[in-house]
MMTF fields as JSON, N, C-alpha, C and O atoms, coordinates in Angstrom:
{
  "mmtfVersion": "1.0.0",
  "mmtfProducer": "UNKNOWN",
  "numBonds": 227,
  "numAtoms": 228,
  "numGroups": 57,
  "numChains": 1,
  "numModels": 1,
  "chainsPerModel": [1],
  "groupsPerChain": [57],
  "chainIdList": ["A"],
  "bondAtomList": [4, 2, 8, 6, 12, 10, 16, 14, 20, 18, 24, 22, 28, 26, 32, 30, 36, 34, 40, 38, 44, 42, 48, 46, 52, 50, 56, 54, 60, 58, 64, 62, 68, 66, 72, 70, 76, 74, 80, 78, 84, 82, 88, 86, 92, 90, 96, 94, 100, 98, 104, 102, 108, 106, 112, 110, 116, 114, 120, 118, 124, 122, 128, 126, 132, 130, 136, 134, 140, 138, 144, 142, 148, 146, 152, 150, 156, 154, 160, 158, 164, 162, 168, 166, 172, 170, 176, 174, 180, 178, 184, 182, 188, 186, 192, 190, 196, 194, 200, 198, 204, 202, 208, 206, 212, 210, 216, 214, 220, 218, 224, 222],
  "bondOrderList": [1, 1, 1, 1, 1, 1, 1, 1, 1, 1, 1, 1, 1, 1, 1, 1, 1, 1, 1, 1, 1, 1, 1, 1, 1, 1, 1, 1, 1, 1, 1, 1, 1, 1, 1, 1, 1, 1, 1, 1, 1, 1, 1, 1, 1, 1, 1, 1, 1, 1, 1, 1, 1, 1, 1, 1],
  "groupList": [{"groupName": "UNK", "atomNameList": ["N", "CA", "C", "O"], "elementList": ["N", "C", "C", "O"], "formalChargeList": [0, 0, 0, 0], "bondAtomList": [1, 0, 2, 1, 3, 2], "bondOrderList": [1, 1, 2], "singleLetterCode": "X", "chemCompType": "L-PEPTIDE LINKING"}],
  "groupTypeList": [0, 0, 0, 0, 0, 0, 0, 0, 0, 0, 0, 0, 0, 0, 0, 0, 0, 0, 0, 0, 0, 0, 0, 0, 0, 0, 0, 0, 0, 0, 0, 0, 0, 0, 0, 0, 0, 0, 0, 0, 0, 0, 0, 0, 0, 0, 0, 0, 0, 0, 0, 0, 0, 0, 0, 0, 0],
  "groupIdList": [1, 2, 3, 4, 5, 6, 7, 8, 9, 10, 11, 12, 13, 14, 15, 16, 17, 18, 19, 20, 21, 22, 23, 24, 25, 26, 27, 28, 29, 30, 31, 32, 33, 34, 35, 36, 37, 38, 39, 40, 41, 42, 43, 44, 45, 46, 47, 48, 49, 50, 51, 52, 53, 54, 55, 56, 57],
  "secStructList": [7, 7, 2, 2, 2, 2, 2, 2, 2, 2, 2, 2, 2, 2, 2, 2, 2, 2, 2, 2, 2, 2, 2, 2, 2, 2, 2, 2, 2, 2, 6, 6, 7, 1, 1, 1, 1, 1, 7, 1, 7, 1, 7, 7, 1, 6, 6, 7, 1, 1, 7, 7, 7, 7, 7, 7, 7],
  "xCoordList": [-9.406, -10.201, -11.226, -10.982, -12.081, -13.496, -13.23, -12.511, -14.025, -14.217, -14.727, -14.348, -15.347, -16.133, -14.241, -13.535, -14.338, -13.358, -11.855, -11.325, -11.368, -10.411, -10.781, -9.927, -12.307, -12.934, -12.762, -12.104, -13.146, -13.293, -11.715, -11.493, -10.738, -9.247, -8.729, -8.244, -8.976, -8.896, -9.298, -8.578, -10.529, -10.903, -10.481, -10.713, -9.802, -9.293, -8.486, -8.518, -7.24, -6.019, -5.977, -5.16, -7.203, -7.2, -7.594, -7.493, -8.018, -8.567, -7.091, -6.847, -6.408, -5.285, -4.757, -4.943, -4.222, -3.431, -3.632, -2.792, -5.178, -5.848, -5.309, -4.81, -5.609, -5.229, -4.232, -4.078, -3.054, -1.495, -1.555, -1.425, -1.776, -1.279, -2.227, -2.172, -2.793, -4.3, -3.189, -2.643, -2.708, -2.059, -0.578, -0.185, 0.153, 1.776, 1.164, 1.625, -0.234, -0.221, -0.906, -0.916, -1.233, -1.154, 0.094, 0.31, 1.107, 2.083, 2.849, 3.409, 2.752, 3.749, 3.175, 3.993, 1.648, 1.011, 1.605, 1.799, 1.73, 2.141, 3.308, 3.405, 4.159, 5.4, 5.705, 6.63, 4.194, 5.108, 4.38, 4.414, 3.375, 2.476, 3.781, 4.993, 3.003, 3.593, 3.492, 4.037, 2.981, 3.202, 4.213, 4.172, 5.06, 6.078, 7.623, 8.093, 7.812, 9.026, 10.476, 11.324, 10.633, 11.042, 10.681, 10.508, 10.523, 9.899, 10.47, 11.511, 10.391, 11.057, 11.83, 12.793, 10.945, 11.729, 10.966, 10.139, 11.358, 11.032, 10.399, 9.359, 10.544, 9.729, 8.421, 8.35, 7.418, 6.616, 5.276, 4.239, 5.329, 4.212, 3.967, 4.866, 2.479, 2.018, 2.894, 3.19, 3.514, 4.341, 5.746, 6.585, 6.012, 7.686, 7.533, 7.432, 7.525, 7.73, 9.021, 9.068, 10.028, 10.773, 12.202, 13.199, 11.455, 13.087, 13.761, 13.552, 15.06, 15.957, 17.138, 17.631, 17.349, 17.924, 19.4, 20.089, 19.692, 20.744, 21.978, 21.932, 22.671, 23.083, 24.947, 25.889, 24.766, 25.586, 26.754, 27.493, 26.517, 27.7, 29.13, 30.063],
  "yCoordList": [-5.081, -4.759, -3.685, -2.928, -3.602, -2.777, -1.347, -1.156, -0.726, 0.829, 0.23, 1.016, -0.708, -1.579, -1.891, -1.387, -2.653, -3.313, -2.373, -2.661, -1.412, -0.671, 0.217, 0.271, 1.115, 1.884, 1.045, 1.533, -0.197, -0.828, -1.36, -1.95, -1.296, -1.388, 0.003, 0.07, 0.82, 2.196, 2.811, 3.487, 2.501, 2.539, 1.452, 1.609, 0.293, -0.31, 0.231, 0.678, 0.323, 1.361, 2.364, 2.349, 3.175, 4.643, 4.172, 5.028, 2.988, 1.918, 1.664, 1.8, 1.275, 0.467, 1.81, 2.185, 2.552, 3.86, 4.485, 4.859, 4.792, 5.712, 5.013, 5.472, 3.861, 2.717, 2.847, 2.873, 2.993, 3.013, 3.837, 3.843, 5.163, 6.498, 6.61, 7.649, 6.081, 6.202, 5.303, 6.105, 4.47, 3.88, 4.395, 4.37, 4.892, 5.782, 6.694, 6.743, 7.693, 8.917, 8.308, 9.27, 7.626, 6.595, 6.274, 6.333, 5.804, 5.553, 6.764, 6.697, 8.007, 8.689, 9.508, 10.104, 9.614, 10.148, 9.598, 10.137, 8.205, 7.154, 7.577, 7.75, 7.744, 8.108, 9.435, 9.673, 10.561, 11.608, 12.241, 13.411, 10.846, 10.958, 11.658, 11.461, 12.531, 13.549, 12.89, 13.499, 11.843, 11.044, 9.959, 8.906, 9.972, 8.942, 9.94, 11.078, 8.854, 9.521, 10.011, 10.48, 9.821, 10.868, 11.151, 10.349, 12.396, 12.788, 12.333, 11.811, 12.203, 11.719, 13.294, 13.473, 14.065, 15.857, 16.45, 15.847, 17.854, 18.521, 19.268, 19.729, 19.745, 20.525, 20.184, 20.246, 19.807, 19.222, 19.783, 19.129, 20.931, 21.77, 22.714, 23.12, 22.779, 23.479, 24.498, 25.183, 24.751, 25.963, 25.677, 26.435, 24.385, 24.544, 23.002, 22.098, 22.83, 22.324, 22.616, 23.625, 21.749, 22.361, 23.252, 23.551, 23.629, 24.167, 23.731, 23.256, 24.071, 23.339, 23.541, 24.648, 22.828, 23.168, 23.055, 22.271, 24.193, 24.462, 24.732, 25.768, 23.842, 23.867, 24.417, 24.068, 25.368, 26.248, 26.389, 25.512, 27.784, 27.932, 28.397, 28.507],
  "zCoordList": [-34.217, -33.035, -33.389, -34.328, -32.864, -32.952, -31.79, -30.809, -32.381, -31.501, -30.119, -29.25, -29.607, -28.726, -27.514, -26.641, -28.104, -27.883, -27.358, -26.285, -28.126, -27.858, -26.582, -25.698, -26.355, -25.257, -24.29, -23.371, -24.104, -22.5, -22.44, -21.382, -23.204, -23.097, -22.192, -21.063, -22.963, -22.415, -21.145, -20.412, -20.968, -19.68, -18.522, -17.324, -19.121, -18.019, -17.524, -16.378, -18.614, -18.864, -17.321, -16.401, -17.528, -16.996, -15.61, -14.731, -15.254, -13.877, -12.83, -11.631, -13.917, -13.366, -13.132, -11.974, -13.803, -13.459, -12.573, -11.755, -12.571, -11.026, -9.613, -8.586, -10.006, -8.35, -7.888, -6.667, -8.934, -8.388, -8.045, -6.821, -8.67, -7.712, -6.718, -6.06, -6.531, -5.317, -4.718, -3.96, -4.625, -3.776, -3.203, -2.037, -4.455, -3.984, -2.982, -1.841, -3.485, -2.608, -1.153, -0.385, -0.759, 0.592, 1.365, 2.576, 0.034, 0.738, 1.456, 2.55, 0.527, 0.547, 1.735, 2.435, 2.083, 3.068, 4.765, 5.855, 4.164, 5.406, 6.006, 7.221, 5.247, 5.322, 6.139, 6.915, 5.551, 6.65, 7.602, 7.983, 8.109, 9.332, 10.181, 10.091, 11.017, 12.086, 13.25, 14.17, 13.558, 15.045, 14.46, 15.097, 13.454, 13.534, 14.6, 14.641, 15.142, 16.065, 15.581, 16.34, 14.147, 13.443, 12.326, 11.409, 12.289, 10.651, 9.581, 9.981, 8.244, 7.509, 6.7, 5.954, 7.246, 6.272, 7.373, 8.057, 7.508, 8.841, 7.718, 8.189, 6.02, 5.513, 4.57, 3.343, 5.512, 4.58, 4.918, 4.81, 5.303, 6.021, 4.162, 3.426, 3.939, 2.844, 2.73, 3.709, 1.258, 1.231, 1.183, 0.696, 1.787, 2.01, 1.477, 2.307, 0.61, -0.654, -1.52, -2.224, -1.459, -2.495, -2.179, -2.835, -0.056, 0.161, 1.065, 2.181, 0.11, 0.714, 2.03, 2.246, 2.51, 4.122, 3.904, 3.25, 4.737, 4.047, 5.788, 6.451, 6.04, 7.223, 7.082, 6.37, 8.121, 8.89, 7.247, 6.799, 6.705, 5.748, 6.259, 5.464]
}
């Protein structure tokens, strides 16, 4: 294969990859629309990322 040939491989490559996650981060947006009638995590407000709920010790 040629230098030609391998670049427009590559750049497909980097085509197909962008789309999927352009598409997960849609989904995952979908998922924690705030007008669904139950949330899917109550912590998903900037910042609260990561913590965890921790009920009645």
């Amino acid at each position: 294969m040629d230098k030609t040939t391998i670049t427009i491989i590559a750049i497909l490559v980097l085509v197909v990859i962008g789309f999927v996650f352009k598409k997960l981060i849609a989904h995952e947006e979908k998922k924690n629309d705030p007008n669904l009638p139950e949330p899917r995590d109550s912590n998903t407000l900037p910042g609260n990322q990561g913590v965890k709920n921790r009920r009645g010790k």
